[in-house]
PDB file of C-alpha atoms in Angstrom:
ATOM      1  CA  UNK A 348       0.000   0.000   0.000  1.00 84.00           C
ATOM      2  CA  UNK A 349       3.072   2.526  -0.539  1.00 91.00           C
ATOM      3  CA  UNK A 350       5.973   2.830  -2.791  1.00 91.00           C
ATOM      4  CA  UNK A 351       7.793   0.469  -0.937  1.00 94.00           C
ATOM      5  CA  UNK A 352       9.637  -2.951  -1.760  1.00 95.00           C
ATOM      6  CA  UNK A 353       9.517  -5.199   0.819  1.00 96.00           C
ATOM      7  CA  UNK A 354      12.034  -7.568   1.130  1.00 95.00           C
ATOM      8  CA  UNK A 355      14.256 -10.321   3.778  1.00 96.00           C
ATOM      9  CA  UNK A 356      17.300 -12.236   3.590  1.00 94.00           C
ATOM     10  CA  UNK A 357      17.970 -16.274   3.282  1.00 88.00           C
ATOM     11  CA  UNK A 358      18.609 -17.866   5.856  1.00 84.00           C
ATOM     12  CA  UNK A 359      21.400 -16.148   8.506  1.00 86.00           C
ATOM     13  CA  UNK A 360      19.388 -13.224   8.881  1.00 93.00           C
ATOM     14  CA  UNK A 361      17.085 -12.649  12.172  1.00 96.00           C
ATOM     15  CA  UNK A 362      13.187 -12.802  11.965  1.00 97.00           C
ATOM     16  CA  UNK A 363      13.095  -9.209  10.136  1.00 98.00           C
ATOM     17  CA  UNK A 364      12.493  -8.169   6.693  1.00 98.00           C
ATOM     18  CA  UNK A 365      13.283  -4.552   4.877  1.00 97.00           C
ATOM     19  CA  UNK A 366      11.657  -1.734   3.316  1.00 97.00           C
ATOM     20  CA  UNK A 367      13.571  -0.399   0.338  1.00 95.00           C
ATOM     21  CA  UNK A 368      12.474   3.007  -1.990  1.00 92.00           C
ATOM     22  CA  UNK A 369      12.193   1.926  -5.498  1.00 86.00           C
ATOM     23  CA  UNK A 370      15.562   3.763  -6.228  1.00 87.00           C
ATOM     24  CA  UNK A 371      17.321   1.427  -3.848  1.00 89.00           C
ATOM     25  CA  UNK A 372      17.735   3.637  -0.301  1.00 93.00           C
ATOM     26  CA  UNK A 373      17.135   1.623   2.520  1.00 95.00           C
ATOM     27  CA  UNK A 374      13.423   3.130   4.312  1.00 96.00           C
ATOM     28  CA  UNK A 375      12.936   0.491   7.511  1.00 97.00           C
ATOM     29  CA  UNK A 376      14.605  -2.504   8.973  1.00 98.00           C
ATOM     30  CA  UNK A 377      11.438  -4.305  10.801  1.00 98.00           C
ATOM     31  CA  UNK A 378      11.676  -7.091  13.210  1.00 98.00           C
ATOM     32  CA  UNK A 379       9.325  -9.718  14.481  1.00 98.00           C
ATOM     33  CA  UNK A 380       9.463 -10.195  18.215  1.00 97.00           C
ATOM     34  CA  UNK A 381       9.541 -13.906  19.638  1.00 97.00           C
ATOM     35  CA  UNK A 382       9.347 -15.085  15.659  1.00 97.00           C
ATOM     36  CA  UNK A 383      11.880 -17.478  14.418  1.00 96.00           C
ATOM     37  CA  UNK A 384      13.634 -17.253  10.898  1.00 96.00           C
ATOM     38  CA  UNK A 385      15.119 -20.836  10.224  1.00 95.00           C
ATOM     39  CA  UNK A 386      14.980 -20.136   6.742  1.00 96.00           C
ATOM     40  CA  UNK A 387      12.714 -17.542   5.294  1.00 97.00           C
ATOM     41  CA  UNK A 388      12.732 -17.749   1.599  1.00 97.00           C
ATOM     42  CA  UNK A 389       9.932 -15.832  -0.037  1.00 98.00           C
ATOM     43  CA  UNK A 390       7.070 -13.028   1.183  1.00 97.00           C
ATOM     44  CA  UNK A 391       3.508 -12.470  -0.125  1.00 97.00           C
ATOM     45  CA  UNK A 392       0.236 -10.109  -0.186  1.00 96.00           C
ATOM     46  CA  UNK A 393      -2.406 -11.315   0.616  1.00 96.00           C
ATOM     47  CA  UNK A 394      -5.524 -10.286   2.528  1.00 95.00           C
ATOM     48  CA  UNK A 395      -5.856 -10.369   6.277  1.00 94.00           C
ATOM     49  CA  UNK A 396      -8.748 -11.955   8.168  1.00 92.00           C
ATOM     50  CA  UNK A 397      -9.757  -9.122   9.796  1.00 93.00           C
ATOM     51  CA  UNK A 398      -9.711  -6.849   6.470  1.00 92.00           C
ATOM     52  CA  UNK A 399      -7.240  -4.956   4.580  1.00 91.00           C
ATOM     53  CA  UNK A 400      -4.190  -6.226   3.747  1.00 91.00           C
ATOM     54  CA  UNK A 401      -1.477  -8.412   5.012  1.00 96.00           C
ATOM     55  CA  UNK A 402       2.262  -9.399   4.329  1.00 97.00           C
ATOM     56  CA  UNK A 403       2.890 -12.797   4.764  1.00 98.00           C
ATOM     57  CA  UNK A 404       6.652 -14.310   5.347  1.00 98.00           C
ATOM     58  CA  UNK A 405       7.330 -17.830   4.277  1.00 98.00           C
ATOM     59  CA  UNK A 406       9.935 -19.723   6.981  1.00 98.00           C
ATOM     60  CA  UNK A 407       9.674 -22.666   4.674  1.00 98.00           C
ATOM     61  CA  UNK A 408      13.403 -23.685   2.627  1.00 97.00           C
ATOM     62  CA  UNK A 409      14.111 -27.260   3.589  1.00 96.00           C
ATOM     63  CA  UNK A 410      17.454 -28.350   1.724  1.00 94.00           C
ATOM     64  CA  UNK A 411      18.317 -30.875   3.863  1.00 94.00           C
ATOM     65  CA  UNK A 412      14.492 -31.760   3.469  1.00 95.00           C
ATOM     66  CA  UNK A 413      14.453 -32.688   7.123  1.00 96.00           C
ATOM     67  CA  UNK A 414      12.111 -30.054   8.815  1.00 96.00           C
ATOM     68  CA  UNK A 415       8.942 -31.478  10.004  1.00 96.00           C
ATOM     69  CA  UNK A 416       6.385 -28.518   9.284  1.00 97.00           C
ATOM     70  CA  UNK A 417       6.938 -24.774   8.358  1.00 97.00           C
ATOM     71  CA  UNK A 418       5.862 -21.977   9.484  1.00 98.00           C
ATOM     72  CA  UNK A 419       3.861 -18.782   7.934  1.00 98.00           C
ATOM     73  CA  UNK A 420       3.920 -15.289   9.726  1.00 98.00           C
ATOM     74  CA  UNK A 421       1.030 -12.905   8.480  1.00 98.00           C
ATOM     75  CA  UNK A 422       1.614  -9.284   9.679  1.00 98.00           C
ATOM     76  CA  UNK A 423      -0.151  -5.839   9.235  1.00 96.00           C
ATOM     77  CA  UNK A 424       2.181  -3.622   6.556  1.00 95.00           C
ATOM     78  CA  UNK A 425       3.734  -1.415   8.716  1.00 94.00           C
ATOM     79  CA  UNK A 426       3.586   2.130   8.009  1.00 93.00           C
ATOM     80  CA  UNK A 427       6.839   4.385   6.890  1.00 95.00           C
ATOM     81  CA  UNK A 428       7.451   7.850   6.505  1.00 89.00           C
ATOM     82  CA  UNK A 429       9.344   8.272   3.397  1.00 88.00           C
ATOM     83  CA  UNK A 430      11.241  11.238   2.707  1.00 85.00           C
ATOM     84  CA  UNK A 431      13.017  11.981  -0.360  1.00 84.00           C
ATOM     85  CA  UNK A 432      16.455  12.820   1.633  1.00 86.00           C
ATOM     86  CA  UNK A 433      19.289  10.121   0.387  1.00 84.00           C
ATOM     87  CA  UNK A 434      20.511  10.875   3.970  1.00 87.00           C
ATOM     88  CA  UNK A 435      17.522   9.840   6.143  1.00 90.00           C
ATOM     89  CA  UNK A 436      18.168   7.139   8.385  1.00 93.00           C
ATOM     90  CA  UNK A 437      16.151   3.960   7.937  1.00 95.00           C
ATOM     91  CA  UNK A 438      13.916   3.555  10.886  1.00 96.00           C
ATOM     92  CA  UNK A 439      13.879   0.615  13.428  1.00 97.00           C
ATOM     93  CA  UNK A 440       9.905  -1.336  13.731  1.00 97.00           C
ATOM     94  CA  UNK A 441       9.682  -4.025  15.934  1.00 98.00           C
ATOM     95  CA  UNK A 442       6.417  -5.340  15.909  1.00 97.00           C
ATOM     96  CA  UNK A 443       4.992  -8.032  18.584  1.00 96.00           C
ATOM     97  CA  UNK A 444       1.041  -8.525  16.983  1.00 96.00           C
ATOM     98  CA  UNK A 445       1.251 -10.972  14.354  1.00 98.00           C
ATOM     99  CA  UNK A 446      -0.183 -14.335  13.360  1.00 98.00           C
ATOM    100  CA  UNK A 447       1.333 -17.835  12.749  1.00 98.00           C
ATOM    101  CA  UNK A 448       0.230 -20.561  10.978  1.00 98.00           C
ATOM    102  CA  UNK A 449       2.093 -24.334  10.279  1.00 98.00           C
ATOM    103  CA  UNK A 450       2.198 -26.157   7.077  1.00 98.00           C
ATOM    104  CA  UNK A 451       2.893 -30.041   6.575  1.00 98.00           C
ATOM    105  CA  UNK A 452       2.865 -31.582   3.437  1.00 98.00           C
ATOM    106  CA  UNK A 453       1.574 -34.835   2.855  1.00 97.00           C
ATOM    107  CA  UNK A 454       4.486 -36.804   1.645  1.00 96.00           C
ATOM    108  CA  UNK A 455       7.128 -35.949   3.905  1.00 96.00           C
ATOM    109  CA  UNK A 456       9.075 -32.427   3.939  1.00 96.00           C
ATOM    110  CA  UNK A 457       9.962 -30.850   0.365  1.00 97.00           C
ATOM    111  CA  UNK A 458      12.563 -27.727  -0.085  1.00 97.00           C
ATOM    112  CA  UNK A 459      11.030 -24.927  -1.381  1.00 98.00           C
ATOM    113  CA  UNK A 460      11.078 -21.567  -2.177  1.00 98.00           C
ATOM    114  CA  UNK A 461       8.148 -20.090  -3.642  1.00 98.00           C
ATOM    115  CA  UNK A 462       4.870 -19.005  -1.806  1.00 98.00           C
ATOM    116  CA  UNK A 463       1.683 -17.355  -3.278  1.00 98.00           C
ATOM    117  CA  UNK A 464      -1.321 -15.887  -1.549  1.00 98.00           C
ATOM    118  CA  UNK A 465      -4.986 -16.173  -3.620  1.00 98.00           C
ATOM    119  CA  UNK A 466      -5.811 -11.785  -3.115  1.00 96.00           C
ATOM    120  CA  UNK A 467      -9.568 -13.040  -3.474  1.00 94.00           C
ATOM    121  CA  UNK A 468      -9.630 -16.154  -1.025  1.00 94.00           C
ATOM    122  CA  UNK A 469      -6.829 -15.743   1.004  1.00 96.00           C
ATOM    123  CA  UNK A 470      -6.160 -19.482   0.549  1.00 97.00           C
ATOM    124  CA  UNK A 471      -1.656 -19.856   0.109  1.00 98.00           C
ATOM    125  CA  UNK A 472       0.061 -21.855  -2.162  1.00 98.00           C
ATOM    126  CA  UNK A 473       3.490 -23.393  -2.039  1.00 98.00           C
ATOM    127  CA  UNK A 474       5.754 -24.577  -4.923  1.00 98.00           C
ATOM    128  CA  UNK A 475       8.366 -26.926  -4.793  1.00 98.00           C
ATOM    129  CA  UNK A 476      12.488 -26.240  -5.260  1.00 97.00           C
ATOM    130  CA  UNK A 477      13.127 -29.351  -7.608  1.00 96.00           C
ATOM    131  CA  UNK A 478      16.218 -30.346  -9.222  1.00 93.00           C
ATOM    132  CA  UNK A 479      14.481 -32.800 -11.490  1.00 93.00           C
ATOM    133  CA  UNK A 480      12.608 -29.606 -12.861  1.00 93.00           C
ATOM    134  CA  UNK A 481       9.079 -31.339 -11.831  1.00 95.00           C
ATOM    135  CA  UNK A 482       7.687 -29.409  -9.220  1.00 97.00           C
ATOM    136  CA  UNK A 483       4.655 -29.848  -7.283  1.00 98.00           C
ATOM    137  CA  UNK A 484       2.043 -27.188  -6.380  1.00 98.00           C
ATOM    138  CA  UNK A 485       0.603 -27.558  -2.809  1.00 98.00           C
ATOM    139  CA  UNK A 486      -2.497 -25.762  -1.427  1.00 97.00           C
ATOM    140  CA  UNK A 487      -4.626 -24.989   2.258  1.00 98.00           C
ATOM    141  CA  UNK A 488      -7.523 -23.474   2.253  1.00 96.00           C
ATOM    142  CA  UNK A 489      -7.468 -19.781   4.273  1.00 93.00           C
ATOM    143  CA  UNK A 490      -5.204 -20.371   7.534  1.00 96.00           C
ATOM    144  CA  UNK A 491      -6.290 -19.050  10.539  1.00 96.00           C
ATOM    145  CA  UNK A 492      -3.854 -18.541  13.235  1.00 97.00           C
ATOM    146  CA  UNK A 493      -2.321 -21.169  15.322  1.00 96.00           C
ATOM    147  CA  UNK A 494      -3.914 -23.767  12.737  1.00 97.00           C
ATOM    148  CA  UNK A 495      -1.422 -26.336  11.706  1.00 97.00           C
ATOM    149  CA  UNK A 496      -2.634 -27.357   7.858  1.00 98.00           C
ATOM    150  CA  UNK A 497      -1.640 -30.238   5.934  1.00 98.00           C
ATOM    151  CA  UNK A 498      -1.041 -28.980   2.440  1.00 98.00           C
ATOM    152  CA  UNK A 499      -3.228 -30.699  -0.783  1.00 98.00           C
ATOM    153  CA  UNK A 500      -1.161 -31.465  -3.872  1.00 98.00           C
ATOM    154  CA  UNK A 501      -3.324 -29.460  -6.862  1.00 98.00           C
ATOM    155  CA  UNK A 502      -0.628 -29.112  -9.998  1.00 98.00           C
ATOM    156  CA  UNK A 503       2.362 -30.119 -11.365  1.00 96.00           C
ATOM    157  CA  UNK A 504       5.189 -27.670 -13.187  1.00 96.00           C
ATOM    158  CA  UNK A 505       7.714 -29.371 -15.681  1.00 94.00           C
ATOM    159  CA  UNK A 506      10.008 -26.497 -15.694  1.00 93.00           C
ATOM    160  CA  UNK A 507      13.717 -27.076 -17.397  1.00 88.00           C
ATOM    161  CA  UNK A 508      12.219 -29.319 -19.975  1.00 83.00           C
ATOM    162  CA  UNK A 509      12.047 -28.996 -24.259  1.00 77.00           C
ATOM    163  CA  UNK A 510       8.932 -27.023 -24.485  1.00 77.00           C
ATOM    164  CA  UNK A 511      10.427 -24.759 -21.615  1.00 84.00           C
ATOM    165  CA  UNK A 512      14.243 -24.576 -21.454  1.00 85.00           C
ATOM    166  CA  UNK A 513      16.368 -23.085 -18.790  1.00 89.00           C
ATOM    167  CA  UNK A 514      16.789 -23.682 -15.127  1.00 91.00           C
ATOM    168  CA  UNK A 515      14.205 -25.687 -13.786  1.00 94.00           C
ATOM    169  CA  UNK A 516      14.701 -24.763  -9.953  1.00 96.00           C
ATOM    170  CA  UNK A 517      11.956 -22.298  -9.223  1.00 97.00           C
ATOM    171  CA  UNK A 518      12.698 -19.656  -6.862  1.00 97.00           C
ATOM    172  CA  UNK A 519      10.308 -17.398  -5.947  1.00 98.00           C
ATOM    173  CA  UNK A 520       6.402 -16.125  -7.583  1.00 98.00           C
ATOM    174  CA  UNK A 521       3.990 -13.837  -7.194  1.00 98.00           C
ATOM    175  CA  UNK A 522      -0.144 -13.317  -7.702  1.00 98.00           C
ATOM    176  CA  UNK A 523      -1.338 -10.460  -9.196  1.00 97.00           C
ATOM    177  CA  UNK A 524      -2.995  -7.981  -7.323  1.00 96.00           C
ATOM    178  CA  UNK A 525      -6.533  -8.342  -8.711  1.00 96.00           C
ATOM    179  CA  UNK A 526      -5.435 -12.600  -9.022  1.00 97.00           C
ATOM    180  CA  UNK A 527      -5.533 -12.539 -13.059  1.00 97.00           C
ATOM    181  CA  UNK A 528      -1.936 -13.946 -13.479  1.00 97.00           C
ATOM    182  CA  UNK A 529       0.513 -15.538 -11.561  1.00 98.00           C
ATOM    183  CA  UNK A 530       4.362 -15.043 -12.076  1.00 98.00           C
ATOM    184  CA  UNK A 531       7.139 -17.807 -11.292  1.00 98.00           C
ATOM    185  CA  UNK A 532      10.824 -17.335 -11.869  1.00 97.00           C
ATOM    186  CA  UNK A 533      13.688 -19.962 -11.974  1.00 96.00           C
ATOM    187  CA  UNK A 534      17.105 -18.635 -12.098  1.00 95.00           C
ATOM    188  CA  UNK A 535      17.399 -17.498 -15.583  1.00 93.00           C
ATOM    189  CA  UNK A 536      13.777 -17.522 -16.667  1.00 94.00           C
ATOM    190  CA  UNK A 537      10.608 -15.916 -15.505  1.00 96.00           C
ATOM    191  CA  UNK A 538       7.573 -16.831 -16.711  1.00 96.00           C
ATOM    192  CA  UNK A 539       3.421 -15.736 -16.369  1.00 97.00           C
ATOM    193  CA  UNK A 540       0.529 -17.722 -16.299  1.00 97.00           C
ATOM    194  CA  UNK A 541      -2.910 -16.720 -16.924  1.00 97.00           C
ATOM    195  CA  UNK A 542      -5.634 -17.534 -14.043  1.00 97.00           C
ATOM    196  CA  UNK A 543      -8.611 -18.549 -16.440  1.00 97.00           C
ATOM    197  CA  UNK A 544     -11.910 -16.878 -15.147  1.00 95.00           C
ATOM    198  CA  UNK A 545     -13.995 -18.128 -11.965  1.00 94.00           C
ATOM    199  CA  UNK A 546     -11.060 -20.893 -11.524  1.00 96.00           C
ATOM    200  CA  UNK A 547      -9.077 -21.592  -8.611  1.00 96.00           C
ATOM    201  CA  UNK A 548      -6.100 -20.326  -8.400  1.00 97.00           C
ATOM    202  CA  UNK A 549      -3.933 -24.112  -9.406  1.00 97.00           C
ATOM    203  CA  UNK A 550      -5.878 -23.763 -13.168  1.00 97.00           C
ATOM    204  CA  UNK A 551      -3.091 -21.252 -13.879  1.00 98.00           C
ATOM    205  CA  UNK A 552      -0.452 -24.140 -14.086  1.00 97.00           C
ATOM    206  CA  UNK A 553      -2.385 -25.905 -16.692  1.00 96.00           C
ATOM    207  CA  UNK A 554      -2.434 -23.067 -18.811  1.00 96.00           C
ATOM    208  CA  UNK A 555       0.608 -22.045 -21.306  1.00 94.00           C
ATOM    209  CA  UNK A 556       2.705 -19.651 -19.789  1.00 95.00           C
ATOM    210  CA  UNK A 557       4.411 -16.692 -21.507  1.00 94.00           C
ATOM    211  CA  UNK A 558       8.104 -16.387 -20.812  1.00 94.00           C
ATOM    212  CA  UNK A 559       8.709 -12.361 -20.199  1.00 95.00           C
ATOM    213  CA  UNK A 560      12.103 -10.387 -19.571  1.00 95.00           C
ATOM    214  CA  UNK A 561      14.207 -10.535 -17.047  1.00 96.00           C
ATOM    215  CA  UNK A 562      17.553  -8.904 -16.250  1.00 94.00           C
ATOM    216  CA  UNK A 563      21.205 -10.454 -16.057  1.00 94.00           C
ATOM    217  CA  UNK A 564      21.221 -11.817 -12.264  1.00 94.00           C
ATOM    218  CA  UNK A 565      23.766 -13.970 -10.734  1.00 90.00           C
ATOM    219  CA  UNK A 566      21.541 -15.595  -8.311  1.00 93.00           C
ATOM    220  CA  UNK A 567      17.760 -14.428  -8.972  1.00 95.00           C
ATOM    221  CA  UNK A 568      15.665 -15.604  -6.161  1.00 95.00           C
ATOM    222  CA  UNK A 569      12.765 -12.979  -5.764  1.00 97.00           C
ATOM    223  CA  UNK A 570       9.910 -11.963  -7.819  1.00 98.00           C
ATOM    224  CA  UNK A 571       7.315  -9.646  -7.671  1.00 97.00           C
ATOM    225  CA  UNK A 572       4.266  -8.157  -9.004  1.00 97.00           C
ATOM    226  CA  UNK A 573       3.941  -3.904  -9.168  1.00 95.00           C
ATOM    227  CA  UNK A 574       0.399  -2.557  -7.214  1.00 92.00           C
ATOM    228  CA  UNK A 575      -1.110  -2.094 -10.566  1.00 92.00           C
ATOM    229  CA  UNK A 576      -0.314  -5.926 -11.649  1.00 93.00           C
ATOM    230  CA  UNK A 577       1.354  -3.671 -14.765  1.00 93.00           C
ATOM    231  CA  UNK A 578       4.577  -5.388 -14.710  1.00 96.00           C
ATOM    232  CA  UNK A 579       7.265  -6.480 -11.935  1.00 97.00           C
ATOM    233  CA  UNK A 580      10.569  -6.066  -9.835  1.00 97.00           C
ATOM    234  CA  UNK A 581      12.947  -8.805  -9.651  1.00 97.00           C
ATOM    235  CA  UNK A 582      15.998  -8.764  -7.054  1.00 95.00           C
ATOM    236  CA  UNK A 583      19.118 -11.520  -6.994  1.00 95.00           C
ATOM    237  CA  UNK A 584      20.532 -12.310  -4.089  1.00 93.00           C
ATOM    238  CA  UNK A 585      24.234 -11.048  -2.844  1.00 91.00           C
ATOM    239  CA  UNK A 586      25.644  -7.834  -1.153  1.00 89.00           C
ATOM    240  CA  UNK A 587      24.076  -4.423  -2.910  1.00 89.00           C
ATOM    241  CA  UNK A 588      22.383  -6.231  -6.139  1.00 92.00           C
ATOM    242  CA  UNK A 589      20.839  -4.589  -8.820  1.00 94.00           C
ATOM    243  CA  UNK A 590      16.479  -4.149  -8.395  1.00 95.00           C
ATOM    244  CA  UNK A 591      15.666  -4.788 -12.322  1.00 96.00           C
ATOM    245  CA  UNK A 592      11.426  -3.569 -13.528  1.00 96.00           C
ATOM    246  CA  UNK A 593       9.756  -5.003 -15.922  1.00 96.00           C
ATOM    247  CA  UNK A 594       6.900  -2.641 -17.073  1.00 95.00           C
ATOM    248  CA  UNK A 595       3.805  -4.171 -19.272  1.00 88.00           C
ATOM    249  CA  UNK A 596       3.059  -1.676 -22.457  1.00 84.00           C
ATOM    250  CA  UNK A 597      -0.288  -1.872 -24.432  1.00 72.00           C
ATOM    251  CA  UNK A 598      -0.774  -4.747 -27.206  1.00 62.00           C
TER     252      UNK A 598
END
């Protein structure tokens, strides 16, 4: 809800996340009191039970695929005063009021690194990190806090393969604002699908997706959509990386 990118380190970092101006200056550093970050590995909006909006942090890479549930943390968007002096000193939010929520999945733990919130339902998604370049979409209805959910396998992604070439280890995605598309990146390729109308969110993967730019990144492991659903940012990971957008122009 402002000209903000939010963003959080891999794992390492504390149970905080960042907001960053669009030009790169570092706005807030906000941190989660009593929360946990094992291994955070991708953020969401998505709506908020009580109304309004939500951001939603996703403590759920697994590479030694040993962890037996993961755990969601939905939290109100803080509010920051932005300035437009280079100088001003980000500002330090700690914030205690948040919910939690614990995901299994039904097969025994996966790694992964992409989560997606339906705007419309509320109901989260999680894709699967795969080497083999099949990955495996997982779904749970609208958590409510403290519920532990065990996740519903709805679609499958063959990423990697000969009709879509490229890394097949997907990395992060996104859901449109208004839920028309959904955007999933792999290191070197990102790529929208098209929700078809009055489906659930999983129809997307069955549709043909469109493969759409994306920057020179060493290590690209975040994607995300722009408040209009007009285009995206996309963000590697390492010290000081480049923010790349992506803007949509008429047909």
């Amino acid at each position: 809800t402002q000209p903000i990118l939010w963003l959080h380190n891999d794992s390492g970092d504390r149970a905080r996340f960042y907001g960053v101006s669009a030009d790169g200056r570092l706005l807030a550093v906000v941190s989660l009191s009593g929360a946990q970050a094992r291994d955070w590995e991708d953020m969401a909006r998505g709506p908020h039970p009580d109304g309004g909006d939500a951001l939603f942090l996703a403590d759920i890479g697994d590479n030694a695929r040993s962890r037996s549930f993961f755990r969601i943390y939905r939290v109100r968007e803080p509010t920051v005063e932005i300035t437009d002096d280079p100088g001003t000193a980000p500002v330090d939010i700690s914030i205690d009021t948040y919910d939690t929520f614990d995901l299994t999945y039904p097969d025994g733990p996966h790694n992964a690194e992409t989560f997606l919130v339906d705007p419309a339902t509320g109901d989260v998604y999680i894709v699967t990190k795969e080497a083999s370049g099949v990955s495996t979409v997982f779904y749970a209805a609208e958590p409510a806090h403290g519920d532990r959910l065990e996740l519903i396998p709805v679609a499958t992604l063959r990423i990697g393969w000969q009709t879509l070439p490229g890394s097949g280890l997907i990395t992060a995605g996104d859901v449109a604002p208004d839920g028309s598309e959904v955007i999933i990146r792999t290191y070197d390729r990102v790529l929208v699908y098209r929700r078809p109308p009055n489906s659930p969110l999983s129809a997307s993967f069955a549709t043909e997706p469109c493969r759409v730019p994306l920057g020179p990144e060493l290590q690209g492991e975040a994607v995300a959509f722009l408040p209009d659903g007009r285009g995206y940012v996309t963000v590697s990971e390492g010290r000081q990386p480049v923010i790349y957008l992506t803007q949509y122009t008429e047909p």
